JSON list of C-alpha atoms in Angstrom, two decimals:
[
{"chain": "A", "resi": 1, "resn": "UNK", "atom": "CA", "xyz": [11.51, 2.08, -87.91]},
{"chain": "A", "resi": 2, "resn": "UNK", "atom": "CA", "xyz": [11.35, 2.74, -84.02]},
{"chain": "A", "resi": 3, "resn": "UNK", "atom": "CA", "xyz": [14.73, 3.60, -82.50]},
{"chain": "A", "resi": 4, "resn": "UNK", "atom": "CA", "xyz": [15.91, 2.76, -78.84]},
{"chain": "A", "resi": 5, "resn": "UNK", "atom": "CA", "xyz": [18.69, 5.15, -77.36]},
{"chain": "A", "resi": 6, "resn": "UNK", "atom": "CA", "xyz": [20.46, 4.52, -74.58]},
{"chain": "A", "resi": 7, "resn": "UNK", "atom": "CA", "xyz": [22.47, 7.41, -73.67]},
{"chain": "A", "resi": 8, "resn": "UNK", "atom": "CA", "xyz": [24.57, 6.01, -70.66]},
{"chain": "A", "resi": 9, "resn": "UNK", "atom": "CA", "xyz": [27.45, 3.57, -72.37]},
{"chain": "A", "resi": 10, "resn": "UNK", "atom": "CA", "xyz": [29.00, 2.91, -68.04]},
{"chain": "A", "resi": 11, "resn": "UNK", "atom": "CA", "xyz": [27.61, 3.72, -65.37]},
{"chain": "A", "resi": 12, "resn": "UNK", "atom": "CA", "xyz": [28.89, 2.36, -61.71]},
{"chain": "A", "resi": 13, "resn": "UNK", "atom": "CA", "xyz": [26.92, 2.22, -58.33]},
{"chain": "A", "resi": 14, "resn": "UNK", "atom": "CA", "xyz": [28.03, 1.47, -54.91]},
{"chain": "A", "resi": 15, "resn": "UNK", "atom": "CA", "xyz": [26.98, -1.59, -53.20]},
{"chain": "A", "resi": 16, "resn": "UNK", "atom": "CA", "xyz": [23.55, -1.43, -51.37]},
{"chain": "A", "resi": 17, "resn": "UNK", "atom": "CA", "xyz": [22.79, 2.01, -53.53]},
{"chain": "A", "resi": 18, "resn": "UNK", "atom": "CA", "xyz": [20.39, 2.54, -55.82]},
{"chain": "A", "resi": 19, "resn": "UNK", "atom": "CA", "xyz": [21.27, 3.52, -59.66]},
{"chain": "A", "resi": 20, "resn": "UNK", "atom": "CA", "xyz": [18.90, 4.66, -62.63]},
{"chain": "A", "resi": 21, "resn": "UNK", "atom": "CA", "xyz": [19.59, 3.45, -66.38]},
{"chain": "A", "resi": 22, "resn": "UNK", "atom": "CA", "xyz": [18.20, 5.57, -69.01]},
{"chain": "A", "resi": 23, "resn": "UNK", "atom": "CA", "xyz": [15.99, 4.86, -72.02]},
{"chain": "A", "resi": 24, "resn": "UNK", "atom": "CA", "xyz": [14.45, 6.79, -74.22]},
{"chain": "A", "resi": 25, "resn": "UNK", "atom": "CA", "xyz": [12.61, 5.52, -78.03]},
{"chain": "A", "resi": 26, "resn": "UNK", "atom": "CA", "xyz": [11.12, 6.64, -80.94]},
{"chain": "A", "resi": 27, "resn": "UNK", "atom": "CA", "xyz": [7.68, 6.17, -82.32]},
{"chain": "A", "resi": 28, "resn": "UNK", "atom": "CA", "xyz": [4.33, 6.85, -83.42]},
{"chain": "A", "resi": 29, "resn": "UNK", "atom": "CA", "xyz": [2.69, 3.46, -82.26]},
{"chain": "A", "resi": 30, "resn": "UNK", "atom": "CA", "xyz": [0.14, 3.75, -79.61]},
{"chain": "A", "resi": 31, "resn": "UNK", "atom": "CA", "xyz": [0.47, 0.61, -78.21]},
{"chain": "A", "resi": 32, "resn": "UNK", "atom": "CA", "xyz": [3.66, -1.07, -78.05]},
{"chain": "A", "resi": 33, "resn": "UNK", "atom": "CA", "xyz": [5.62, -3.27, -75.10]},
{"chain": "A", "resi": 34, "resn": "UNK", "atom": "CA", "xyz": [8.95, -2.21, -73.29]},
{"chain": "A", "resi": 35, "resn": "UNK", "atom": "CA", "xyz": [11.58, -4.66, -71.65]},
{"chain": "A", "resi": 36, "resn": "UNK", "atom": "CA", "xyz": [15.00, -4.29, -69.88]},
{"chain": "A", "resi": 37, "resn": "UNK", "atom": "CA", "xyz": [17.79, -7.05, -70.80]},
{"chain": "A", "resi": 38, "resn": "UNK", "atom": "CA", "xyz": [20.36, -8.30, -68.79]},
{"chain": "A", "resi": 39, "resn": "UNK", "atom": "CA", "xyz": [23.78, -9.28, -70.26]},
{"chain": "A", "resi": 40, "resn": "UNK", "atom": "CA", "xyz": [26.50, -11.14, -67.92]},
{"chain": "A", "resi": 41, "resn": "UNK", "atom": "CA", "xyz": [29.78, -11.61, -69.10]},
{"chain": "A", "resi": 42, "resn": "UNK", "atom": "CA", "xyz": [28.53, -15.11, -69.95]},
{"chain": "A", "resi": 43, "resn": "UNK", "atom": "CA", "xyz": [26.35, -13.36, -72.81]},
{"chain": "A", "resi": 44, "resn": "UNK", "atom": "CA", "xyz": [23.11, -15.21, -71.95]},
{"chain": "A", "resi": 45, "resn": "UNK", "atom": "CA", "xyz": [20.22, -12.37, -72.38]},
{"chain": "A", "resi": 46, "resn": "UNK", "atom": "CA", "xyz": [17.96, -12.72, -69.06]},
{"chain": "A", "resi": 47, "resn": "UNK", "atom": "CA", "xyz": [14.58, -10.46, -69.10]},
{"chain": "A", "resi": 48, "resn": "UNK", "atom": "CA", "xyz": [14.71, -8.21, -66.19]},
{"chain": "A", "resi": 49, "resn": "UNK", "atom": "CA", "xyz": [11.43, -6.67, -66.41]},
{"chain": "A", "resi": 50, "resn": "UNK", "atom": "CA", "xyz": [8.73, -5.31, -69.11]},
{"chain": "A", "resi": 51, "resn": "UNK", "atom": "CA", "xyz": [6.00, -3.13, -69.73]},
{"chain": "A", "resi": 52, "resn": "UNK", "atom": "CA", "xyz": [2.88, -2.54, -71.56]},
{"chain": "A", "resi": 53, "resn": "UNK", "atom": "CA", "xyz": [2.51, 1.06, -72.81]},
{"chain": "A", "resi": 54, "resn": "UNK", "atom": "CA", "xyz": [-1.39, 1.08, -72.09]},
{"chain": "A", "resi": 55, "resn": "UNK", "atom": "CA", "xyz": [-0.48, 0.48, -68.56]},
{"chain": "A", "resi": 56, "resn": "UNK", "atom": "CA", "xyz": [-0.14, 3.64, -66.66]},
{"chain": "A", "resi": 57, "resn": "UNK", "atom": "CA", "xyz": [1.24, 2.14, -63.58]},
{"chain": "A", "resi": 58, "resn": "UNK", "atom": "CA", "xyz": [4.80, 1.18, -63.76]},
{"chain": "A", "resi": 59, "resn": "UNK", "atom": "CA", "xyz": [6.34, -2.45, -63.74]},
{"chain": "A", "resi": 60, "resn": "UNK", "atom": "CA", "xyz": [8.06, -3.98, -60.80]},
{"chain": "A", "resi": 61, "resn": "UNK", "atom": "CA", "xyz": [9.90, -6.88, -60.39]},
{"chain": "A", "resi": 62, "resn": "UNK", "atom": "CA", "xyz": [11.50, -6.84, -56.60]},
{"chain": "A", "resi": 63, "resn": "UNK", "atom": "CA", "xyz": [14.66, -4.54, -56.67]},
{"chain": "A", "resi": 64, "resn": "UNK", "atom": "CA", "xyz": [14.03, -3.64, -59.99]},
{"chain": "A", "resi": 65, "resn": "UNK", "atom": "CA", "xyz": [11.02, -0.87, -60.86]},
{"chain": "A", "resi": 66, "resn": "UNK", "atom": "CA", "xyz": [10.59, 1.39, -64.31]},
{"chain": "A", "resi": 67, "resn": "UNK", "atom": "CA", "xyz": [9.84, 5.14, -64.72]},
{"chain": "A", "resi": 68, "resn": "UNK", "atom": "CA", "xyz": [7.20, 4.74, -67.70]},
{"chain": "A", "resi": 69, "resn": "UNK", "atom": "CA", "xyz": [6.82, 8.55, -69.46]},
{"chain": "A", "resi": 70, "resn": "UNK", "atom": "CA", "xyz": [4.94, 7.57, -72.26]},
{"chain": "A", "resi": 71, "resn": "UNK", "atom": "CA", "xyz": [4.38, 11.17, -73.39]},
{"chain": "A", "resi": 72, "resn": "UNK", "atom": "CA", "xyz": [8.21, 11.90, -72.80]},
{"chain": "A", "resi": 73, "resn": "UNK", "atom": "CA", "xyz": [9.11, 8.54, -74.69]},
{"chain": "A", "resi": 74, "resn": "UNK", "atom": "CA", "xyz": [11.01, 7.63, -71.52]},
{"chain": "A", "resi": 75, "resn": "UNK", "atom": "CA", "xyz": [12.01, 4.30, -69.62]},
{"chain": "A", "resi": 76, "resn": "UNK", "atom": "CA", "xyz": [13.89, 3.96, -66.89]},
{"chain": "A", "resi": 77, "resn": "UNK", "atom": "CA", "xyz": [15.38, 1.22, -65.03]},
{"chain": "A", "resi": 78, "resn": "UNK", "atom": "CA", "xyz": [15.95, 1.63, -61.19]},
{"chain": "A", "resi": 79, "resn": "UNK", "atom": "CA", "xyz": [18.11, -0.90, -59.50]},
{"chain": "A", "resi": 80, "resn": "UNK", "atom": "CA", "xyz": [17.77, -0.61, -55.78]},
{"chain": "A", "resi": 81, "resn": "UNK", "atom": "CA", "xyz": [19.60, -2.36, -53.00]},
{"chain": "A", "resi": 82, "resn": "UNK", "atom": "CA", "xyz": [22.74, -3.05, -55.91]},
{"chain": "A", "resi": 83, "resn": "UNK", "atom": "CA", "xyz": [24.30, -6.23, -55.66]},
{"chain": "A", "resi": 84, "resn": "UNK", "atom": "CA", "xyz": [27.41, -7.79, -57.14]},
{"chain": "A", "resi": 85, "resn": "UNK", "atom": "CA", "xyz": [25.45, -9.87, -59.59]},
{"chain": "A", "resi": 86, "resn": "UNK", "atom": "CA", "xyz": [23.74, -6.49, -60.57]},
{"chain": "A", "resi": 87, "resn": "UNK", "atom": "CA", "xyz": [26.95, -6.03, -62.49]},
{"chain": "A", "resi": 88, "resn": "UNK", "atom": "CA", "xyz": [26.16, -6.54, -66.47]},
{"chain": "A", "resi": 89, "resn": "UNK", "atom": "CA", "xyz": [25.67, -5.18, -69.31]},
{"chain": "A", "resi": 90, "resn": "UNK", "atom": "CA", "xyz": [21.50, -3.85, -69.64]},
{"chain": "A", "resi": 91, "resn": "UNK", "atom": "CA", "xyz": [19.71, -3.40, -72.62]},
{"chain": "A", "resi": 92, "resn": "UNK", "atom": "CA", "xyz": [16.56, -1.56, -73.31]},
{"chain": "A", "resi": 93, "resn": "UNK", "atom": "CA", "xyz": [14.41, -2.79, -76.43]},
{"chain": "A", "resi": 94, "resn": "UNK", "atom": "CA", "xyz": [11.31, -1.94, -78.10]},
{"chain": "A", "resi": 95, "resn": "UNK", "atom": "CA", "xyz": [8.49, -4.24, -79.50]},
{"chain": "A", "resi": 96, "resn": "UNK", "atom": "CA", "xyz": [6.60, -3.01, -82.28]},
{"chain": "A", "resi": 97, "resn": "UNK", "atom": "CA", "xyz": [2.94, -3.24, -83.61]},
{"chain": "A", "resi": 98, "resn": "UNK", "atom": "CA", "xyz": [4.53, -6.55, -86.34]},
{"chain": "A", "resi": 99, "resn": "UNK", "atom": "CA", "xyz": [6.74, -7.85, -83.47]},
{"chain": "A", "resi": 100, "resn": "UNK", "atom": "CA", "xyz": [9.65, -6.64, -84.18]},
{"chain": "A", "resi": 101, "resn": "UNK", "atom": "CA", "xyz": [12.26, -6.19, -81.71]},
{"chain": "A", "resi": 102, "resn": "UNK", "atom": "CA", "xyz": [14.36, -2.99, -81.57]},
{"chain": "A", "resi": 103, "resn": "UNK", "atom": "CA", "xyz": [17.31, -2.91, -78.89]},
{"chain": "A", "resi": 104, "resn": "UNK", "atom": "CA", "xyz": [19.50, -0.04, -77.36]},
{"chain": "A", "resi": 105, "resn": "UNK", "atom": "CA", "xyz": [22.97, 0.21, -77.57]},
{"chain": "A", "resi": 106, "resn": "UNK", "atom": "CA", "xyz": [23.06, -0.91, -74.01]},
{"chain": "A", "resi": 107, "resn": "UNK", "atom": "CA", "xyz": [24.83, 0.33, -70.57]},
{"chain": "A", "resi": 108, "resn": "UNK", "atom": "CA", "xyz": [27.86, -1.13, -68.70]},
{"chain": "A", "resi": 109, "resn": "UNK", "atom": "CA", "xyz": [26.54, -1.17, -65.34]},
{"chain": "A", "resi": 110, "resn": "UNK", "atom": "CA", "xyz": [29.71, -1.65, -62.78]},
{"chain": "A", "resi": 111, "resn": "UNK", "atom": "CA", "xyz": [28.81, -2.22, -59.22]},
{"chain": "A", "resi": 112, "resn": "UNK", "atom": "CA", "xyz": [31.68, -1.34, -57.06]},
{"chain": "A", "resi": 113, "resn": "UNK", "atom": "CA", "xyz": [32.59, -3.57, -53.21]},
{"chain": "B", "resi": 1, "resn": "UNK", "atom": "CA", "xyz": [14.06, -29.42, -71.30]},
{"chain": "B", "resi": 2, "resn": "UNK", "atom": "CA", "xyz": [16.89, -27.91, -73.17]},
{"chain": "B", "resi": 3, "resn": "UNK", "atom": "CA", "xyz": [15.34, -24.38, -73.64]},
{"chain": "B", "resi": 4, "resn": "UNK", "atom": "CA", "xyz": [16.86, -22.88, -77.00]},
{"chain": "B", "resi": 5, "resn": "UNK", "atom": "CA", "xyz": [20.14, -24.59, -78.62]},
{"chain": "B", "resi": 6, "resn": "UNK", "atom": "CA", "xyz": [22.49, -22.89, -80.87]},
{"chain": "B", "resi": 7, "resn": "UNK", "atom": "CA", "xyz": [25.07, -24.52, -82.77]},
{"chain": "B", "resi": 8, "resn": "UNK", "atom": "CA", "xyz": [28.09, -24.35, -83.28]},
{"chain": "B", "resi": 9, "resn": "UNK", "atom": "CA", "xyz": [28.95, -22.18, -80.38]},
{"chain": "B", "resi": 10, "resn": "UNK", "atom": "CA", "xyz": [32.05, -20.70, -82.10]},
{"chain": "B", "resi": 11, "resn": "UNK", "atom": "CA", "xyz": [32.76, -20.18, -86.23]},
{"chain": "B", "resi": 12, "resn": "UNK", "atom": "CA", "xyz": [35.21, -19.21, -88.49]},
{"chain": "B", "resi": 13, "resn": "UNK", "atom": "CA", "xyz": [34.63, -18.32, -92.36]},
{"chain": "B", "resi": 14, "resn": "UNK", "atom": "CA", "xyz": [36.68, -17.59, -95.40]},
{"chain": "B", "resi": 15, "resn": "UNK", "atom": "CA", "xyz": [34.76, -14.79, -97.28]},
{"chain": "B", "resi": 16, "resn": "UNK", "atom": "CA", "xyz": [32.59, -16.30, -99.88]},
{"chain": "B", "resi": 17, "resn": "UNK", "atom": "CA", "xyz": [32.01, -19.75, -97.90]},
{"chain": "B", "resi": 18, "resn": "UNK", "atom": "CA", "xyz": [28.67, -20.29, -97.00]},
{"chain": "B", "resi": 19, "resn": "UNK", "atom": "CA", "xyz": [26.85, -21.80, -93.83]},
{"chain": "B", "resi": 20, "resn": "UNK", "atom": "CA", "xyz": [24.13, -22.85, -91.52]},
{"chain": "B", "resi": 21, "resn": "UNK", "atom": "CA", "xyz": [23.81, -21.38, -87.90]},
{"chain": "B", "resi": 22, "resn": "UNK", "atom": "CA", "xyz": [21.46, -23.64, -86.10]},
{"chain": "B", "resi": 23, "resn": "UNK", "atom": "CA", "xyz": [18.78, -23.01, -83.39]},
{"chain": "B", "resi": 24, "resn": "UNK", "atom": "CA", "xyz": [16.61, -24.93, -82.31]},
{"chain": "B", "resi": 25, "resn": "UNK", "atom": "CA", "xyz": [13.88, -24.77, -79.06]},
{"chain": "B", "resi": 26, "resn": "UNK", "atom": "CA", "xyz": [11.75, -27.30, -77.15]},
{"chain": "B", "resi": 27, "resn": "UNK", "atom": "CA", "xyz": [8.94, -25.40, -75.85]},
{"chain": "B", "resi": 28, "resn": "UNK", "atom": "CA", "xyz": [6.58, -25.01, -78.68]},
{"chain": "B", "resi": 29, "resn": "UNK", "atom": "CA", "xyz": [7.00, -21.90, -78.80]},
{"chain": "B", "resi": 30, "resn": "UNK", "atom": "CA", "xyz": [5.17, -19.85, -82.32]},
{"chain": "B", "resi": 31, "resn": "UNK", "atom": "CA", "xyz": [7.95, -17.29, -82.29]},
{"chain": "B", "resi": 32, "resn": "UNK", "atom": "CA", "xyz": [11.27, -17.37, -83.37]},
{"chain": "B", "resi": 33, "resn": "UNK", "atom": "CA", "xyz": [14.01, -14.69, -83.79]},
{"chain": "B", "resi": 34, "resn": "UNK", "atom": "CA", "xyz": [17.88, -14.05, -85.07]},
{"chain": "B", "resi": 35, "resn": "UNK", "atom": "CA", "xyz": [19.37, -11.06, -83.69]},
{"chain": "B", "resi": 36, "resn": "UNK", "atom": "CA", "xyz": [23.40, -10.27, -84.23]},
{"chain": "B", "resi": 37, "resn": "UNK", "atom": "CA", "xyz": [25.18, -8.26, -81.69]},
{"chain": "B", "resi": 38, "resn": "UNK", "atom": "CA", "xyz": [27.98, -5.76, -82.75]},
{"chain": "B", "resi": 39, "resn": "UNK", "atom": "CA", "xyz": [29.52, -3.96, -80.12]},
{"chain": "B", "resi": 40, "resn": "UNK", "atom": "CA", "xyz": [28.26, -0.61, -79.56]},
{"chain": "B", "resi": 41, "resn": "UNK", "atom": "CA", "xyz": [25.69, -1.23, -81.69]},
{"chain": "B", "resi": 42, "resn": "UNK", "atom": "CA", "xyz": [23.31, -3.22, -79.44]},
{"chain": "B", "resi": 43, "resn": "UNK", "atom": "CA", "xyz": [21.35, -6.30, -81.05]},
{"chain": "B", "resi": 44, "resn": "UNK", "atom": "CA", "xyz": [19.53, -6.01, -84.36]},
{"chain": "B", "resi": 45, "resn": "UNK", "atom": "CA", "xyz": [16.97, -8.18, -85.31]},
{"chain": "B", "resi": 46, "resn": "UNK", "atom": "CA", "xyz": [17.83, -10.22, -88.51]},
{"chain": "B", "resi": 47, "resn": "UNK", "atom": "CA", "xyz": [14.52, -12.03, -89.38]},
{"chain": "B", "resi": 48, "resn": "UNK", "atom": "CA", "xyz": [11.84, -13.75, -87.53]},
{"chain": "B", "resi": 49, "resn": "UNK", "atom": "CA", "xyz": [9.18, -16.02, -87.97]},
{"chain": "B", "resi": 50, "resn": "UNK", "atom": "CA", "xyz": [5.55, -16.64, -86.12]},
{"chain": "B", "resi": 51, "resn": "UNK", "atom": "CA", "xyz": [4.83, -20.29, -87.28]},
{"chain": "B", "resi": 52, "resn": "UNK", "atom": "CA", "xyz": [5.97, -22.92, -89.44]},
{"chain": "B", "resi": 53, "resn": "UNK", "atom": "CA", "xyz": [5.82, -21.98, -92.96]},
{"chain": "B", "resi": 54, "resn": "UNK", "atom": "CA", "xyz": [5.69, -18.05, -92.28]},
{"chain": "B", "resi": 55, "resn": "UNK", "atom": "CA", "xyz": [9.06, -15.99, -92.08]},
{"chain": "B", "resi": 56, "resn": "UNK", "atom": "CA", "xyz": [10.05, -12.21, -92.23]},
{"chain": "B", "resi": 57, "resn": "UNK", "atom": "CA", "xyz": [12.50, -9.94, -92.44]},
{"chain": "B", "resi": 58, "resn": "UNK", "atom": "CA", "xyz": [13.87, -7.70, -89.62]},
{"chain": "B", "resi": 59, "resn": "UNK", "atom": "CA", "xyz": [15.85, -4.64, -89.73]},
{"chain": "B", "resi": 60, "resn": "UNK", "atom": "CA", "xyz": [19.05, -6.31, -90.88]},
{"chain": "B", "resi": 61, "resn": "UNK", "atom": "CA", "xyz": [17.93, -9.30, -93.43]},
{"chain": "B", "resi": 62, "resn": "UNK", "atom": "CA", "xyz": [20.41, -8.80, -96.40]},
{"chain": "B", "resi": 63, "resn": "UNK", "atom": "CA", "xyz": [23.18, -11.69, -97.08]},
{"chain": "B", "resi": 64, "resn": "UNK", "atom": "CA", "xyz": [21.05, -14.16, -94.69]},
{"chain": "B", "resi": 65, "resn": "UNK", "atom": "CA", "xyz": [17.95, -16.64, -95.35]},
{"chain": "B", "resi": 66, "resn": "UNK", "atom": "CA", "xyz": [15.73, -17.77, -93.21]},
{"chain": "B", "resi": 67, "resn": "UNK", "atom": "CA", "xyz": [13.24, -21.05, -93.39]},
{"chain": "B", "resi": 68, "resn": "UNK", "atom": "CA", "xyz": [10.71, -22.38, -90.37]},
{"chain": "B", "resi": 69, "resn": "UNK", "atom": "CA", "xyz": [9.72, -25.91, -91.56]},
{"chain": "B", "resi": 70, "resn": "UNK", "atom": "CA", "xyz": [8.47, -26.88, -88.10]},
{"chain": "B", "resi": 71, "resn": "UNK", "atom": "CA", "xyz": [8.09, -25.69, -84.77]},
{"chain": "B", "resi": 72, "resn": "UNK", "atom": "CA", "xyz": [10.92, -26.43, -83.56]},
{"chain": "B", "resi": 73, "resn": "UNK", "atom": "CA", "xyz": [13.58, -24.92, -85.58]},
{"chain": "B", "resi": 74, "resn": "UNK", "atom": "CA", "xyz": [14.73, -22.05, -87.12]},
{"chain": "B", "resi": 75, "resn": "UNK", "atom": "CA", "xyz": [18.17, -21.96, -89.42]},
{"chain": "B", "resi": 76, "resn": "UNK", "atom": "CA", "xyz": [20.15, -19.03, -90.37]},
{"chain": "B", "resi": 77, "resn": "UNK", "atom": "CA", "xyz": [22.14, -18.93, -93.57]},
{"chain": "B", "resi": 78, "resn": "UNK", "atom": "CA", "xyz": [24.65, -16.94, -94.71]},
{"chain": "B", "resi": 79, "resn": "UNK", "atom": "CA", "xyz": [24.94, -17.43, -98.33]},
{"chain": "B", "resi": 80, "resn": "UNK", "atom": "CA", "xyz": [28.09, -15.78, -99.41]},
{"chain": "B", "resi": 81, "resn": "UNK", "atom": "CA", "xyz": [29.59, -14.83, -95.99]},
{"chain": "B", "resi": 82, "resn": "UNK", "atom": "CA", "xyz": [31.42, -11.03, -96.06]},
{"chain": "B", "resi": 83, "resn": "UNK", "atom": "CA", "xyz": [33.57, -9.92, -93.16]},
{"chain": "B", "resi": 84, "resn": "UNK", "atom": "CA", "xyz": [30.98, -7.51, -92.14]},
{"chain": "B", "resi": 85, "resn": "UNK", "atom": "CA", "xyz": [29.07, -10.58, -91.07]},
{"chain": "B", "resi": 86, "resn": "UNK", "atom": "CA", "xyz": [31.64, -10.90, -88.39]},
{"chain": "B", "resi": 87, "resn": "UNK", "atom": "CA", "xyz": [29.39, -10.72, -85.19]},
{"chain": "B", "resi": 88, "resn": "UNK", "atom": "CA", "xyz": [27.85, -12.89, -82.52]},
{"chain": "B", "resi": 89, "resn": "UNK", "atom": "CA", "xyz": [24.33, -14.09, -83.52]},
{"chain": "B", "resi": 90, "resn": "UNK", "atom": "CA", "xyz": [21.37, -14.72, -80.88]},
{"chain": "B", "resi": 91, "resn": "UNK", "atom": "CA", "xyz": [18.48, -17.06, -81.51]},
{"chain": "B", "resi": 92, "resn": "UNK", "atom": "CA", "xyz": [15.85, -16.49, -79.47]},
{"chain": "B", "resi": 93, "resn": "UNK", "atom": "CA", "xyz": [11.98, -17.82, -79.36]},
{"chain": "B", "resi": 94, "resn": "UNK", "atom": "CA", "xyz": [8.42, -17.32, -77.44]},
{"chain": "B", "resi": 95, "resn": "UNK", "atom": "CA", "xyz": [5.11, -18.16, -77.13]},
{"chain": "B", "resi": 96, "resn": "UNK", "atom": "CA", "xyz": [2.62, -15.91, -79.31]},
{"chain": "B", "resi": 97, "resn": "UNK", "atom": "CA", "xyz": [-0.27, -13.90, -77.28]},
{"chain": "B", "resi": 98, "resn": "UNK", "atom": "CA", "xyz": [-3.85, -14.73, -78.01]},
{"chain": "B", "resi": 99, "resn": "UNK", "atom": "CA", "xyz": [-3.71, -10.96, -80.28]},
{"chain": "B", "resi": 100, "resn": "UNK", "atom": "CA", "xyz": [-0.41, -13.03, -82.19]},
{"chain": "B", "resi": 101, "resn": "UNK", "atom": "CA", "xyz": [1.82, -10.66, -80.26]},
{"chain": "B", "resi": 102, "resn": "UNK", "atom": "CA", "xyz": [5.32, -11.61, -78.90]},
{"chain": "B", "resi": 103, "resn": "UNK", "atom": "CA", "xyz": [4.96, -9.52, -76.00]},
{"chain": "B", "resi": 104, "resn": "UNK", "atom": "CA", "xyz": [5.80, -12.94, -73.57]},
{"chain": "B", "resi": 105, "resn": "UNK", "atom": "CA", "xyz": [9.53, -13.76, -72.12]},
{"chain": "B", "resi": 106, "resn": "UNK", "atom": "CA", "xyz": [11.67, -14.34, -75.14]},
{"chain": "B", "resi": 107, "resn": "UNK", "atom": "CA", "xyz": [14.17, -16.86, -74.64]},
{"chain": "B", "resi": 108, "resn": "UNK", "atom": "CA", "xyz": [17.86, -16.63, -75.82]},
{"chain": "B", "resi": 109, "resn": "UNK", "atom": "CA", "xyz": [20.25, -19.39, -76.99]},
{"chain": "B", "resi": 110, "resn": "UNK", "atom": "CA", "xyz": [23.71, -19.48, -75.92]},
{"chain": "B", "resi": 111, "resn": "UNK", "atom": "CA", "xyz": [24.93, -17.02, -78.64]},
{"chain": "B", "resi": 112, "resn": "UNK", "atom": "CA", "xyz": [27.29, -18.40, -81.99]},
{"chain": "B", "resi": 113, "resn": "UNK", "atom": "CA", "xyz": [30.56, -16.19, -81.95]},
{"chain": "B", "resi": 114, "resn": "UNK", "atom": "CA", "xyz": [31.31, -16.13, -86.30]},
{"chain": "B", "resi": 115, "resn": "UNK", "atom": "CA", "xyz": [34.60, -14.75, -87.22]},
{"chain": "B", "resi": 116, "resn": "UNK", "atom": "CA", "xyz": [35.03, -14.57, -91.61]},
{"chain": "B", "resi": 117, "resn": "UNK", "atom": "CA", "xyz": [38.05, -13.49, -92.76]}
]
């Protein structure tokens, strides 16, 4: 089975900065997919952004961009221009080659006034 | 359009009872997921299905059944529920790729908060 770590349980970013969530996984696929979750307080799971592993050039989705390492087994989430709704909790998860679904333990993100 | 539906939103069990989580979603979508979320522990997939008729099991599949009689929905049961089912459980569903790969948006229900005791 692939697993997802998260390393990060909090992390907290100022206002207008920019903050980098951690991911790395597990496996001997070639070709898999990537995603970062969003969790509010309200628990609704929103996708933030994905991305394909046989893509070499990394996802964007406005303020939020990836760091894709595929050889490292590495995928970041940058945040830039933080906002109060930023504030959540983000998981990172995994689809495999049978589409199975493997998520991180996930990372408090605090965004501080 | 509703998206995906979960009932009930909130559950509480005497160990041994049994019951049915519902979930249900109204855009045809071919694939269907349970995930429960512990805390610290992230979400684990339970079982999932890619059609009517066809079901499988995820990384977490023991004391639950699954069935996918149409499109539609997709019911969770616990059979003889055990305090360690304690957890909040997340349907979610999307559409299939043309290589029968889930690798579109996946939509979540609102989440079932089930308490046994």
């Amino acid at each position: 089975a692939q697993t997802v770590t998260q390393s990060q349980p909090e992390m907290s970013v100022q206002e207008a900065e920019t903050v980098t969530l951690s991911c790395t996984y597990d496996t001997s696929e070639s070709d898999y997919y990537l995603f970062w979750y969003k969790q509010p307080p309200s628990r609704q799971m929103i996708l933030v952004i994905r991305q394909e592993a046989y893509k070499q050039q990394n996802a964007t989705e406005n303020r939020f961009s990836v760091n894709f390492q595929k050889a490292a087994k590495s995928f970041s989430l940058k945040i830039s221009d933080s906002q109060l709704g930023d504030a959540a909790m983000y998981f990172c998860a995994y689809r495999s080659a049978d589409n199975q679904f493997y998520f991180g333990t996930g990372t408090s993100l605090t965004v501080i006034p | 359009n509703a998206g995906v539906t979960q009932t009930p939103k909130f559950q509480v069990l005497k160990t041994g009872q049994s019951m049915t989580l519902q979930c249900a979603q109204d855009m045809n979508h071919e694939y269907m997921s349970w995930y429960r979320q512990d805390p610290g522990m992230g979400l684990r997939l339970i079982h999932y299905s890619v059609g009517a008729g066809i079901t499988d099991q995820g990384e977490v599949p023991n004391g639950y059944n699954v069935s996918r009689s149409t499109t539609e929905d997709f019911p969770l049961r616990l059979l003889s529920a055990a305090p360690s089912q304690t957890s909040v459980y997340f349907c979610a569903s999307s559409f299939l790729g043309l290589a029968g790969d889930s690798t579109d948006t996946q939509y979540f229900g609102p989440g079932t908060r089930l308490t046994v005791l």
